[in-house]
PDB file of N, CA and C in Angstrom:
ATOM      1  N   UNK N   1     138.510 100.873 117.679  1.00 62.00           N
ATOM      2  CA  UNK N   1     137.447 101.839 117.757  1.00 62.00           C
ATOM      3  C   UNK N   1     136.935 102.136 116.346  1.00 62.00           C
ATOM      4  N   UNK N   2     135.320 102.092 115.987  1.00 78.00           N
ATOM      5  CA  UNK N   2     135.354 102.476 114.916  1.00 78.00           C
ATOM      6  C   UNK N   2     134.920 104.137 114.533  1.00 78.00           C
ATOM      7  N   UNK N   3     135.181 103.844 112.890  1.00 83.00           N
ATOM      8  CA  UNK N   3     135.242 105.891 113.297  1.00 83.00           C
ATOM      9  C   UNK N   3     133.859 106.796 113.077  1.00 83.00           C
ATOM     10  N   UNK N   4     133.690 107.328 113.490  1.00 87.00           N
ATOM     11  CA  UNK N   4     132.792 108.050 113.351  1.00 87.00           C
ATOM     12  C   UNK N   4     131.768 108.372 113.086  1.00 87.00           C
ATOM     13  N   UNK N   5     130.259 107.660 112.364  1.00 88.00           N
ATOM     14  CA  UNK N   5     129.735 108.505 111.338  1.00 88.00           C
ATOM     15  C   UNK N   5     129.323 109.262 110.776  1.00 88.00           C
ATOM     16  N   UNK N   6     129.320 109.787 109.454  1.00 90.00           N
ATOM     17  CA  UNK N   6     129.164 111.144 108.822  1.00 90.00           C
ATOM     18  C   UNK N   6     127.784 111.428 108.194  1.00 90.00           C
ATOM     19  N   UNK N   7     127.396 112.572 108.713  1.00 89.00           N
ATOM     20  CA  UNK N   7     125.667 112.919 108.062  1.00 89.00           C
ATOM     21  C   UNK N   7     126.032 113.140 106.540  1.00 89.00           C
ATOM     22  N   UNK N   8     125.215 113.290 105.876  1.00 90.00           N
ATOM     23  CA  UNK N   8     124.991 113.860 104.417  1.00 90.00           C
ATOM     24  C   UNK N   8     123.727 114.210 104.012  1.00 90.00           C
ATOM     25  N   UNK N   9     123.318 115.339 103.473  1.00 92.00           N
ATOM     26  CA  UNK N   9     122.121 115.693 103.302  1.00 92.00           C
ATOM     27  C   UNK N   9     122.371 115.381 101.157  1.00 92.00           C
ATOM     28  N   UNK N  10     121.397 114.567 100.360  1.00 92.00           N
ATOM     29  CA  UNK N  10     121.446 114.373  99.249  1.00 92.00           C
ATOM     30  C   UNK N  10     119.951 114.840  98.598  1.00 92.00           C
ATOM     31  N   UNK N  11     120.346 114.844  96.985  1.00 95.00           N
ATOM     32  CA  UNK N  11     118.706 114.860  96.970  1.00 95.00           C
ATOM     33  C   UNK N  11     118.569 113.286  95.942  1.00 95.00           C
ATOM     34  N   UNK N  12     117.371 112.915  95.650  1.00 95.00           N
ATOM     35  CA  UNK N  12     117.829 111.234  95.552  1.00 95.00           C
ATOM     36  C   UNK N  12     115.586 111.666  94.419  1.00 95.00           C
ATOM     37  N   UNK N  13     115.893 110.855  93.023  1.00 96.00           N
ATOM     38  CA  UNK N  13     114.762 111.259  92.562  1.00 96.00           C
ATOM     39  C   UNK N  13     113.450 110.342  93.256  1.00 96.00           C
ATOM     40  N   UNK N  14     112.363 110.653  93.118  1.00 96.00           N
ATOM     41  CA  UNK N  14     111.126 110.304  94.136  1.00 96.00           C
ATOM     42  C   UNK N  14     110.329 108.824  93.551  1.00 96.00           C
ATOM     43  N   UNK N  15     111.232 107.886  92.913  1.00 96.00           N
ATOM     44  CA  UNK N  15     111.277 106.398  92.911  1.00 96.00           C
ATOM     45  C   UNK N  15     112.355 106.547  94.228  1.00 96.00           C
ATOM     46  N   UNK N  16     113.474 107.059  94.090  1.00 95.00           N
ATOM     47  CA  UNK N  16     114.193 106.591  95.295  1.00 95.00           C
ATOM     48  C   UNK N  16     114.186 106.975  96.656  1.00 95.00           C
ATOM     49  N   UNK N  17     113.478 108.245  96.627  1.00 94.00           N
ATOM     50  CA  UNK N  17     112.865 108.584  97.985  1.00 94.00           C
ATOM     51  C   UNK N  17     111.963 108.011  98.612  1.00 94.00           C
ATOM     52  N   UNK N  18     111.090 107.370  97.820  1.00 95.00           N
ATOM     53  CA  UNK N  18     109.618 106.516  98.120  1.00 95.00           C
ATOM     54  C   UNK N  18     110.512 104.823  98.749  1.00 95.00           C
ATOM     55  N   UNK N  19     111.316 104.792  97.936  1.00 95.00           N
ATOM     56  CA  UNK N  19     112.415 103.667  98.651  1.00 95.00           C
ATOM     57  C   UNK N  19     112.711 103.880  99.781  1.00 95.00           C
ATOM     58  N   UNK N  20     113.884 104.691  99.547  1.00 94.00           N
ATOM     59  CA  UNK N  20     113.711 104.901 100.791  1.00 94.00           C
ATOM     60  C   UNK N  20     112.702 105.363 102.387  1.00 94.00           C
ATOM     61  N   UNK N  21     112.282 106.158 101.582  1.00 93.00           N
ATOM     62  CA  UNK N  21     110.871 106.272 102.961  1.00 93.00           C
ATOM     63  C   UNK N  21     109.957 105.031 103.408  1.00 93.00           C
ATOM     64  N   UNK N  22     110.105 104.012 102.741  1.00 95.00           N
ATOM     65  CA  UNK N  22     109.319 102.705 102.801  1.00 95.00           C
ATOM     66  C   UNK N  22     110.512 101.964 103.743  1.00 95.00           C
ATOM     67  N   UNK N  23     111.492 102.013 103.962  1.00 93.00           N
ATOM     68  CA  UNK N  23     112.526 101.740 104.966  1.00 93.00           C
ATOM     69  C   UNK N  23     112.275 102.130 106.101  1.00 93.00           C
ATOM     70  N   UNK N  24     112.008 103.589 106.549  1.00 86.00           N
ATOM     71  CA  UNK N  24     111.718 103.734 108.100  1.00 86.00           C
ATOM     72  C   UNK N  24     112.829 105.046 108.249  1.00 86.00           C
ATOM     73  N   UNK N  25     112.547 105.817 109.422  1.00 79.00           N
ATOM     74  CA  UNK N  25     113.898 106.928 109.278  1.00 79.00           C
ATOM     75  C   UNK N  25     115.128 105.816 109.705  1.00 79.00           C
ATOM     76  N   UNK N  26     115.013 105.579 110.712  1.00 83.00           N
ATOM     77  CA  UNK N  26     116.387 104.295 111.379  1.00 83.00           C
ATOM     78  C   UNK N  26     117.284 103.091 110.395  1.00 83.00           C
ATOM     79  N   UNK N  27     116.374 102.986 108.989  1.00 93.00           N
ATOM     80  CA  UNK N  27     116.434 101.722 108.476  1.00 93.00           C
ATOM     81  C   UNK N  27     117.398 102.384 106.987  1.00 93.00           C
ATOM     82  N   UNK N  28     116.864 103.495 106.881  1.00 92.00           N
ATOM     83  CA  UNK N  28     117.102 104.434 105.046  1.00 92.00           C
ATOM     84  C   UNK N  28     118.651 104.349 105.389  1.00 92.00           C
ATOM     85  N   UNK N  29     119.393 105.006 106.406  1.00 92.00           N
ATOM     86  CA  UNK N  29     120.785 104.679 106.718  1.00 92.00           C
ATOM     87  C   UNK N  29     121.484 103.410 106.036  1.00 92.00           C
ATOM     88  N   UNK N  30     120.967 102.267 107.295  1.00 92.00           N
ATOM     89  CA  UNK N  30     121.315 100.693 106.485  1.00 92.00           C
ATOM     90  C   UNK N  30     121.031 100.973 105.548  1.00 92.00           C
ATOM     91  N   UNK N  31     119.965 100.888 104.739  1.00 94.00           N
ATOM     92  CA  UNK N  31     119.557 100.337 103.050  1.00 94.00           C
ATOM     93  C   UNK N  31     120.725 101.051 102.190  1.00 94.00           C
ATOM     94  N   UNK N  32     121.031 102.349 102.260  1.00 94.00           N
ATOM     95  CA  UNK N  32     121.825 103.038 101.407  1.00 94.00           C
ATOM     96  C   UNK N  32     123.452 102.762 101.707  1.00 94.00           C
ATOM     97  N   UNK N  33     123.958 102.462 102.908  1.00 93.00           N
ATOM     98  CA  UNK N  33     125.207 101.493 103.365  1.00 93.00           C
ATOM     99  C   UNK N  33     125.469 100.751 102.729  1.00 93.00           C
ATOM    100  N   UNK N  34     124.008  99.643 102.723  1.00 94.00           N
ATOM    101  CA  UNK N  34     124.604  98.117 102.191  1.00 94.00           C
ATOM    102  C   UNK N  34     124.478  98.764 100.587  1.00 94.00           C
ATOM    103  N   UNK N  35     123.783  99.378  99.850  1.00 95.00           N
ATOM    104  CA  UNK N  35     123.641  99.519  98.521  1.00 95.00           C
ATOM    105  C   UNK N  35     124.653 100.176  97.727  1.00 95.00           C
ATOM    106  N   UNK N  36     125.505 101.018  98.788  1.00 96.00           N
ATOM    107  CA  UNK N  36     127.034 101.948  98.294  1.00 96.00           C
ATOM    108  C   UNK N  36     127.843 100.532  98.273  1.00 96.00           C
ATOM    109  N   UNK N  37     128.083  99.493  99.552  1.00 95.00           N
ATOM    110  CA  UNK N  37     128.680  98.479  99.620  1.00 95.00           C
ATOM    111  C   UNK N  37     128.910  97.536  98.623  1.00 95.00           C
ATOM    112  N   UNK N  38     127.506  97.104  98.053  1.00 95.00           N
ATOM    113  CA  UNK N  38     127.321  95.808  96.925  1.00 95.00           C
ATOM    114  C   UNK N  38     127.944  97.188  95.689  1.00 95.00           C
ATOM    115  N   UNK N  39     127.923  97.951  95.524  1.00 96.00           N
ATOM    116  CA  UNK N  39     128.337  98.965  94.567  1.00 96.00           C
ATOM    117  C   UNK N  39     129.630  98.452  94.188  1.00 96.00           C
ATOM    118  N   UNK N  40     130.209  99.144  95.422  1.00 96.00           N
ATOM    119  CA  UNK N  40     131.886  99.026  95.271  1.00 96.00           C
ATOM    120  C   UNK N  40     131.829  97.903  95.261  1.00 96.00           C
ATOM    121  N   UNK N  41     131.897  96.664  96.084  1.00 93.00           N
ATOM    122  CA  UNK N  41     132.005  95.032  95.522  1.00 93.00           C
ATOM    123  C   UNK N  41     131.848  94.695  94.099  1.00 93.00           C
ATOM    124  N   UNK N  42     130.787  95.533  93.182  1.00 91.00           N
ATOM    125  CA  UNK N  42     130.979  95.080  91.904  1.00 91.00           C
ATOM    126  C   UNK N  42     131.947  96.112  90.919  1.00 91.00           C
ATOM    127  N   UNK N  43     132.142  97.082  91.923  1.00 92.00           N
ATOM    128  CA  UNK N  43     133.419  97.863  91.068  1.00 92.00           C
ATOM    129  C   UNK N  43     134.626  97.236  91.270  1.00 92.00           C
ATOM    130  N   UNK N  44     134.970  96.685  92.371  1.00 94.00           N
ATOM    131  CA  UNK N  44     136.075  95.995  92.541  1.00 94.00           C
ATOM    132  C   UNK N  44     136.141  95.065  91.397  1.00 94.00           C
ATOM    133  N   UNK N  45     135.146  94.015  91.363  1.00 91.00           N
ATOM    134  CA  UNK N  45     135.575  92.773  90.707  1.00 91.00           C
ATOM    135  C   UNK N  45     135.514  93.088  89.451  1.00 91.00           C
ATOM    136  N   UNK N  46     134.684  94.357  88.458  1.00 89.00           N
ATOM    137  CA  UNK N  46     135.482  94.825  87.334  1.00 89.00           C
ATOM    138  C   UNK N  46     136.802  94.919  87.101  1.00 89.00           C
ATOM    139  N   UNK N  47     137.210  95.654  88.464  1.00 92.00           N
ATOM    140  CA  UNK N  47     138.869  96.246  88.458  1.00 92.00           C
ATOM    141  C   UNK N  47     139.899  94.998  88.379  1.00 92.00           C
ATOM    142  N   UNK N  48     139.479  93.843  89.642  1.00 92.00           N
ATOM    143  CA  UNK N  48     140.518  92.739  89.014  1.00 92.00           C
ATOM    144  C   UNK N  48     140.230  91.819  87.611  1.00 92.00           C
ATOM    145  N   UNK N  49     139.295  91.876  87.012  1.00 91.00           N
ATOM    146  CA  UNK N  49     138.310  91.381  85.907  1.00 91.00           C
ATOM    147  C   UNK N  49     139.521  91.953  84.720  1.00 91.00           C
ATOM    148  N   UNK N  50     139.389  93.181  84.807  1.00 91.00           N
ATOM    149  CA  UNK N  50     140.526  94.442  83.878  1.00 91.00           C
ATOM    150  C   UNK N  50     142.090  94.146  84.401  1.00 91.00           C
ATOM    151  N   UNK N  51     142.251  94.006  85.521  1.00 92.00           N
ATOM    152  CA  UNK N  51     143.984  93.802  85.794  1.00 92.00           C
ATOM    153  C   UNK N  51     144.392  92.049  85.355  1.00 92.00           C
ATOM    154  N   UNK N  52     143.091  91.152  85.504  1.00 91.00           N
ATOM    155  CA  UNK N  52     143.417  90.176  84.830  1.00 91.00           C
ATOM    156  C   UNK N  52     143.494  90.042  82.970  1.00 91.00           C
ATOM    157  N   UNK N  53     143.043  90.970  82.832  1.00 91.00           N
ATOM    158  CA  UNK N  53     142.871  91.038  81.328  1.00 91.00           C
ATOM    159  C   UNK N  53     141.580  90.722  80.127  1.00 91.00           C
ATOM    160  N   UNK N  54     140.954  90.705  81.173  1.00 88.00           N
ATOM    161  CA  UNK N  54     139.003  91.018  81.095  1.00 88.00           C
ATOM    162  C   UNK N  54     138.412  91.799  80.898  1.00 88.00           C
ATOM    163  N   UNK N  55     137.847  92.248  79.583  1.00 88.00           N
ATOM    164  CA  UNK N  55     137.227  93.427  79.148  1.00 88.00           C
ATOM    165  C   UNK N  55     135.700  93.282  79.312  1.00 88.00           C
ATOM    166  N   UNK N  56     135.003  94.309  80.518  1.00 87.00           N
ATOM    167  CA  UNK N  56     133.393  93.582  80.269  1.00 87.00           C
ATOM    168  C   UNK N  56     132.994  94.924  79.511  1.00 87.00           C
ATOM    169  N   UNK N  57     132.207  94.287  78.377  1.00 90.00           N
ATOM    170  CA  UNK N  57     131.716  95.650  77.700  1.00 90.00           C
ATOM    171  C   UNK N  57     130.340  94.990  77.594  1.00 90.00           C
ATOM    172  N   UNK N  58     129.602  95.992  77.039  1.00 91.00           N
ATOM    173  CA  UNK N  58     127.761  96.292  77.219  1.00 91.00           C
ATOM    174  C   UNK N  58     127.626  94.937  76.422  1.00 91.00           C
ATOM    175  N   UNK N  59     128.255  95.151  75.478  1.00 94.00           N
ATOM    176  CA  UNK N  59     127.853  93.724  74.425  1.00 94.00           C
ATOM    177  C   UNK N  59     128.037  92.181  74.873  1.00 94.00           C
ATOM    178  N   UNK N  60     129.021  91.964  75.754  1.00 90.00           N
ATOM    179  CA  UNK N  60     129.525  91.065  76.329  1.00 90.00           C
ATOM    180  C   UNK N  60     128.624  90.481  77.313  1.00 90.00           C
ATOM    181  N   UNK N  61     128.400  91.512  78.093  1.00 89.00           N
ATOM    182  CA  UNK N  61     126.793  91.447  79.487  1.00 89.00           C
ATOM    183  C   UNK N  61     125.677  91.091  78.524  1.00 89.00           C
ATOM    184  N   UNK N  62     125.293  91.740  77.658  1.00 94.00           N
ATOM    185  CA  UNK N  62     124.219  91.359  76.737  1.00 94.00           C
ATOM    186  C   UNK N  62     123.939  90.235  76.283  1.00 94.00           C
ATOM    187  N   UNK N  63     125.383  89.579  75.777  1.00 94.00           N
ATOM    188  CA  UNK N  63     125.460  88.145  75.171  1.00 94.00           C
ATOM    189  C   UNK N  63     125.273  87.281  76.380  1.00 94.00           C
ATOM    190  N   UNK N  64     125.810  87.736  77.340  1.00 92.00           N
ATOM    191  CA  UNK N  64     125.557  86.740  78.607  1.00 92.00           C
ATOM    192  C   UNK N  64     124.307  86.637  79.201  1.00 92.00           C
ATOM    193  N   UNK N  65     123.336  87.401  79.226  1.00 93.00           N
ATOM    194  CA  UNK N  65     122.351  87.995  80.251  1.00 93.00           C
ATOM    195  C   UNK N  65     121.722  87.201  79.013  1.00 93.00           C
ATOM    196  N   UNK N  66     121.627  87.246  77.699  1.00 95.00           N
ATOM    197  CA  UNK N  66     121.005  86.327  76.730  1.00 95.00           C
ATOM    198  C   UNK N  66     120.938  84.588  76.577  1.00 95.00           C
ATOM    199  N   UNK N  67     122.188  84.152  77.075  1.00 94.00           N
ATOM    200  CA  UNK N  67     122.735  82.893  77.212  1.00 94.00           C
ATOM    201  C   UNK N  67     121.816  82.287  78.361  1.00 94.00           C
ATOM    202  N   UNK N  68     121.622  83.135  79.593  1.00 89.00           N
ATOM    203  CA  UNK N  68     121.558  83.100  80.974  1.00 89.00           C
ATOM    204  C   UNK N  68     120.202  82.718  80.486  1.00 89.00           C
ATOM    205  N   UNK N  69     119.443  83.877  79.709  1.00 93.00           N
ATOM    206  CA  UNK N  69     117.672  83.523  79.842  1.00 93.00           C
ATOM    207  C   UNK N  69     117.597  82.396  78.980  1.00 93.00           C
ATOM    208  N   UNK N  70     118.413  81.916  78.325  1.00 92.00           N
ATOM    209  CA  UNK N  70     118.200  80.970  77.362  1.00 92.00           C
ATOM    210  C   UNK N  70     118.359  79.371  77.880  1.00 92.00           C
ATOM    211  N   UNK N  71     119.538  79.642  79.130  1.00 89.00           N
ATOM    212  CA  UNK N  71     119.708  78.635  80.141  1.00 89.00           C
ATOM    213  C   UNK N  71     118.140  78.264  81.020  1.00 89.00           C
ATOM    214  N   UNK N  72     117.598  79.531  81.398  1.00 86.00           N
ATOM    215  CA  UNK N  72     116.595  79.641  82.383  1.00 86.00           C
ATOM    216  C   UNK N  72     115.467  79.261  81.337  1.00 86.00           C
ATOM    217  N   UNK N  73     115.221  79.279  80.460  1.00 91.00           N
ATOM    218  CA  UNK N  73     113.844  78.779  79.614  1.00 91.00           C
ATOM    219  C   UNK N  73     114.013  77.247  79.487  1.00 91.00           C
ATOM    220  N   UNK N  74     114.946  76.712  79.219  1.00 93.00           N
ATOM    221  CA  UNK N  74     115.256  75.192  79.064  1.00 93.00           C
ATOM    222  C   UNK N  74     115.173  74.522  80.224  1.00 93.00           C
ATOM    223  N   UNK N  75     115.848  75.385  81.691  1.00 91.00           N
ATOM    224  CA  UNK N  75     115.956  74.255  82.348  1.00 91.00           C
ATOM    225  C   UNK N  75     114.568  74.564  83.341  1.00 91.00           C
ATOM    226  N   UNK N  76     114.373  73.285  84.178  1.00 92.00           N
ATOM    227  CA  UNK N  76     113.210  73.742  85.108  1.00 92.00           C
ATOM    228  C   UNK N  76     113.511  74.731  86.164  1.00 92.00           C
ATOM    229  N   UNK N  77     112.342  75.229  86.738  1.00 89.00           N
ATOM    230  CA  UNK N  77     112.937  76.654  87.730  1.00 89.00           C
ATOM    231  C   UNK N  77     113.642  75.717  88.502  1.00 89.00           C
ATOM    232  N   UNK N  78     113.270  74.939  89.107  1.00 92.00           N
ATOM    233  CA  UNK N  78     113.984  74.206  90.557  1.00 92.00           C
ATOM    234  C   UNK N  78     115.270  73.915  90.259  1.00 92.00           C
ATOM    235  N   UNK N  79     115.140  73.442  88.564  1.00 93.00           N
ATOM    236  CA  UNK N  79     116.792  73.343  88.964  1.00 93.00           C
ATOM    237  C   UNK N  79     117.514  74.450  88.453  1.00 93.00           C
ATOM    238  N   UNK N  80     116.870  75.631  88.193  1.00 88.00           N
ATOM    239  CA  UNK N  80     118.339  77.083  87.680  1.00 88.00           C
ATOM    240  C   UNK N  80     117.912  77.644  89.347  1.00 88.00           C
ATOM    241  N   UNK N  81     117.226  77.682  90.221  1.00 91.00           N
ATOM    242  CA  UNK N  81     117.009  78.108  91.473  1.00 91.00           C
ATOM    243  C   UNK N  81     117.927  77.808  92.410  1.00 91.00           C
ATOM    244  N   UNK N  82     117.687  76.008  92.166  1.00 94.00           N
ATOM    245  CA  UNK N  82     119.440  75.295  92.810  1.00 94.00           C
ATOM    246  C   UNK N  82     120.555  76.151  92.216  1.00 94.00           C
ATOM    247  N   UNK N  83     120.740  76.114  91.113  1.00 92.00           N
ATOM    248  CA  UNK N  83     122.124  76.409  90.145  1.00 92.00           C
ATOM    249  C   UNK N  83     122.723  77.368  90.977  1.00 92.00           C
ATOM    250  N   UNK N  84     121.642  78.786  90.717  1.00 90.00           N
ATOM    251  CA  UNK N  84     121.723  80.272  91.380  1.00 90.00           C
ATOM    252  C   UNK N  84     121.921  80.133  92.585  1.00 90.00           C
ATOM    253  N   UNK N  85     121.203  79.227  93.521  1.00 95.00           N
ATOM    254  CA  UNK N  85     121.671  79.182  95.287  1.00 95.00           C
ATOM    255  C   UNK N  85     122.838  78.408  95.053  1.00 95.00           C
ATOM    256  N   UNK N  86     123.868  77.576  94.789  1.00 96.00           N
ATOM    257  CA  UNK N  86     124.647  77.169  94.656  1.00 96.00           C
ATOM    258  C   UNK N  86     125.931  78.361  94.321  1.00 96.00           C
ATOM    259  N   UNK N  87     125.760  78.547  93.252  1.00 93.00           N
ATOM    260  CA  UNK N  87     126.692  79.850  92.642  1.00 93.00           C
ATOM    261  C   UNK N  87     126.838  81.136  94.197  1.00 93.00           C
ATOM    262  N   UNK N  88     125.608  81.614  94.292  1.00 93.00           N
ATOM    263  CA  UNK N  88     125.517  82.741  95.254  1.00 93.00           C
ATOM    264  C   UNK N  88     126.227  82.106  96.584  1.00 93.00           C
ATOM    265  N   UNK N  89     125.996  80.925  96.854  1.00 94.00           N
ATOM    266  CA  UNK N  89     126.316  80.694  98.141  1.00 94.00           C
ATOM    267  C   UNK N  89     128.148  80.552  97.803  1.00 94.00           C
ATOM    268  N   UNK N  90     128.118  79.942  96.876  1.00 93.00           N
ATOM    269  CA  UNK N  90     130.033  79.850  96.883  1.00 93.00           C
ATOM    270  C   UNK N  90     130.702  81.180  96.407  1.00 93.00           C
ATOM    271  N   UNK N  91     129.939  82.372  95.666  1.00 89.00           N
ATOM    272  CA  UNK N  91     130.434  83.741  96.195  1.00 89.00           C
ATOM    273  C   UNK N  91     130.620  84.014  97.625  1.00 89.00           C
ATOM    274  N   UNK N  92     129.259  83.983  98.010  1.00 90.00           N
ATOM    275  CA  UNK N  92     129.771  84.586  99.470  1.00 90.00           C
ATOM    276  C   UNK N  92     130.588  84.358 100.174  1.00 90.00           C
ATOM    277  N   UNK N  93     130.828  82.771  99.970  1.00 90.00           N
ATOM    278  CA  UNK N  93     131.848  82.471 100.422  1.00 90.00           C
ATOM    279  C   UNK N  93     133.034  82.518 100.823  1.00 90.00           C
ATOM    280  N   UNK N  94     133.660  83.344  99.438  1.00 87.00           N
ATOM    281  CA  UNK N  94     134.802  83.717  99.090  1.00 87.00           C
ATOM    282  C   UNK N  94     134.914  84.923  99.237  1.00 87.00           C
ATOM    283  N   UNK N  95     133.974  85.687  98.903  1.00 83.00           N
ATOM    284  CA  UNK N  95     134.004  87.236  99.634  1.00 83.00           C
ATOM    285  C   UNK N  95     133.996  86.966 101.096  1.00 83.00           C
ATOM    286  N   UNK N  96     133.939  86.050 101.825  1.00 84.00           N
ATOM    287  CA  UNK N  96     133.866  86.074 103.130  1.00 84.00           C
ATOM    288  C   UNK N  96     135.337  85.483 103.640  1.00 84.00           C
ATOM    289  N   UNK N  97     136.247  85.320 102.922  1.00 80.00           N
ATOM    290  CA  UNK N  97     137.358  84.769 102.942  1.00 80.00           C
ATOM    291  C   UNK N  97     136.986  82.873 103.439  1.00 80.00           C
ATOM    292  N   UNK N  98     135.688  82.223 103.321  1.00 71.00           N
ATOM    293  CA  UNK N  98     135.993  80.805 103.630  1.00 71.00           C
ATOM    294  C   UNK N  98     135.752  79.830 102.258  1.00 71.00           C
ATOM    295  N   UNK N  99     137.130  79.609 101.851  1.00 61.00           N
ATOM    296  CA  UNK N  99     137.145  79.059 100.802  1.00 61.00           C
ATOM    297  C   UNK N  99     136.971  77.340 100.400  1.00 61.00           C
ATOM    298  N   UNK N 100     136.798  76.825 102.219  1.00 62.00           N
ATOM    299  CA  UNK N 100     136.412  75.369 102.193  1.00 62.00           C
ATOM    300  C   UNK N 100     135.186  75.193 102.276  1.00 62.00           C
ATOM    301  N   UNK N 101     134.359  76.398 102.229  1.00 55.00           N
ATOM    302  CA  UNK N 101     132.773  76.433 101.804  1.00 55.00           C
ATOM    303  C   UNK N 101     132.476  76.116 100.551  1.00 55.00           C
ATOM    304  N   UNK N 102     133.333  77.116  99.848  1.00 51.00           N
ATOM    305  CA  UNK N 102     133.163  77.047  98.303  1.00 51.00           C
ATOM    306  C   UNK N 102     133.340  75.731  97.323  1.00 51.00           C
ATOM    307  N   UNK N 103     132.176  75.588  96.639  1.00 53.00           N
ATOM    308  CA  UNK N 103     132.150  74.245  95.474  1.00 53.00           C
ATOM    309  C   UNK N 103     133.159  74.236  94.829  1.00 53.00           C
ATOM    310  N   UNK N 104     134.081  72.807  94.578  1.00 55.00           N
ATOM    311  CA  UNK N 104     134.997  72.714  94.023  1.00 55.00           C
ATOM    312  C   UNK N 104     134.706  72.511  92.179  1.00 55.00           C
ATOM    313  N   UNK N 105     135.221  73.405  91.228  1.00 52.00           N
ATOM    314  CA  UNK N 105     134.658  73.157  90.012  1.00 52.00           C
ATOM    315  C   UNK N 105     134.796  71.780  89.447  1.00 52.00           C
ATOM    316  N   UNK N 106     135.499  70.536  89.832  1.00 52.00           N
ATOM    317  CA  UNK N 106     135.625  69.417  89.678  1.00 52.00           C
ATOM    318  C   UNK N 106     134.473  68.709  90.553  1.00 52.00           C
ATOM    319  N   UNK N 107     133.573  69.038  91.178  1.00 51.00           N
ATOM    320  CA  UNK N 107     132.441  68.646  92.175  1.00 51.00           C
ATOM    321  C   UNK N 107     131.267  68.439  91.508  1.00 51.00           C
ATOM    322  N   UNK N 108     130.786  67.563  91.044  1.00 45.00           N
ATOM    323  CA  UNK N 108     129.396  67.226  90.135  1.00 45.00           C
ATOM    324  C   UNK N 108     128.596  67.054  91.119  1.00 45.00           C
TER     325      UNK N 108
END
């Protein structure tokens, strides 16, 4: 059985109200579900990121998010588009527990 759900009345600033109101009354529920959800999913994978011995700091994201656009200017869109559907699809994967989905890093 699942349990329950719980109302909450918030106040949310009016970029995010306009968000939400562009959802629908029925729909603002979902949108803010899945958006608490992908939340915690990326708080988690900090947390084992840190218990493995992975420090992400601002500078670190920076250097990467720099690397990344520097990847994306060189290569053609089609192929960092592949890259990115490739990558995303073998996350989900694994967040989905099916790990014979997922690209093997020895797989060219």
């Amino acid at each position: 059985m699942t349990e329950p759900q719980r109302r909450f009345t918030i106040s949310v600033p009016p970029d995010v109200a306009q968000t939400l109101e562009s959802q629908g009354n029925r729909m603002a529920s979902a949108y803010v579900t899945e958006s608490v959800r992908r939340r915690r999913r990326v708080e988690q994978h900090k947390e084992l990121l840190l218990a493995a011995g992975i420090h992400v700091t601002e500078q670190g994201v920076a250097e990467a998010r720099a690397r990344r656009l520097g990847t994306e200017a060189e290569w053609s869109s089609e192929r960092f588009a592949a890259e990115r559907a490739k990558i995303r699809a073998a996350m989900e994967a694994e967040m989905n527990g099916d790990d014979d989905a997922a690209p093997r890093a020895d797989a060219a």
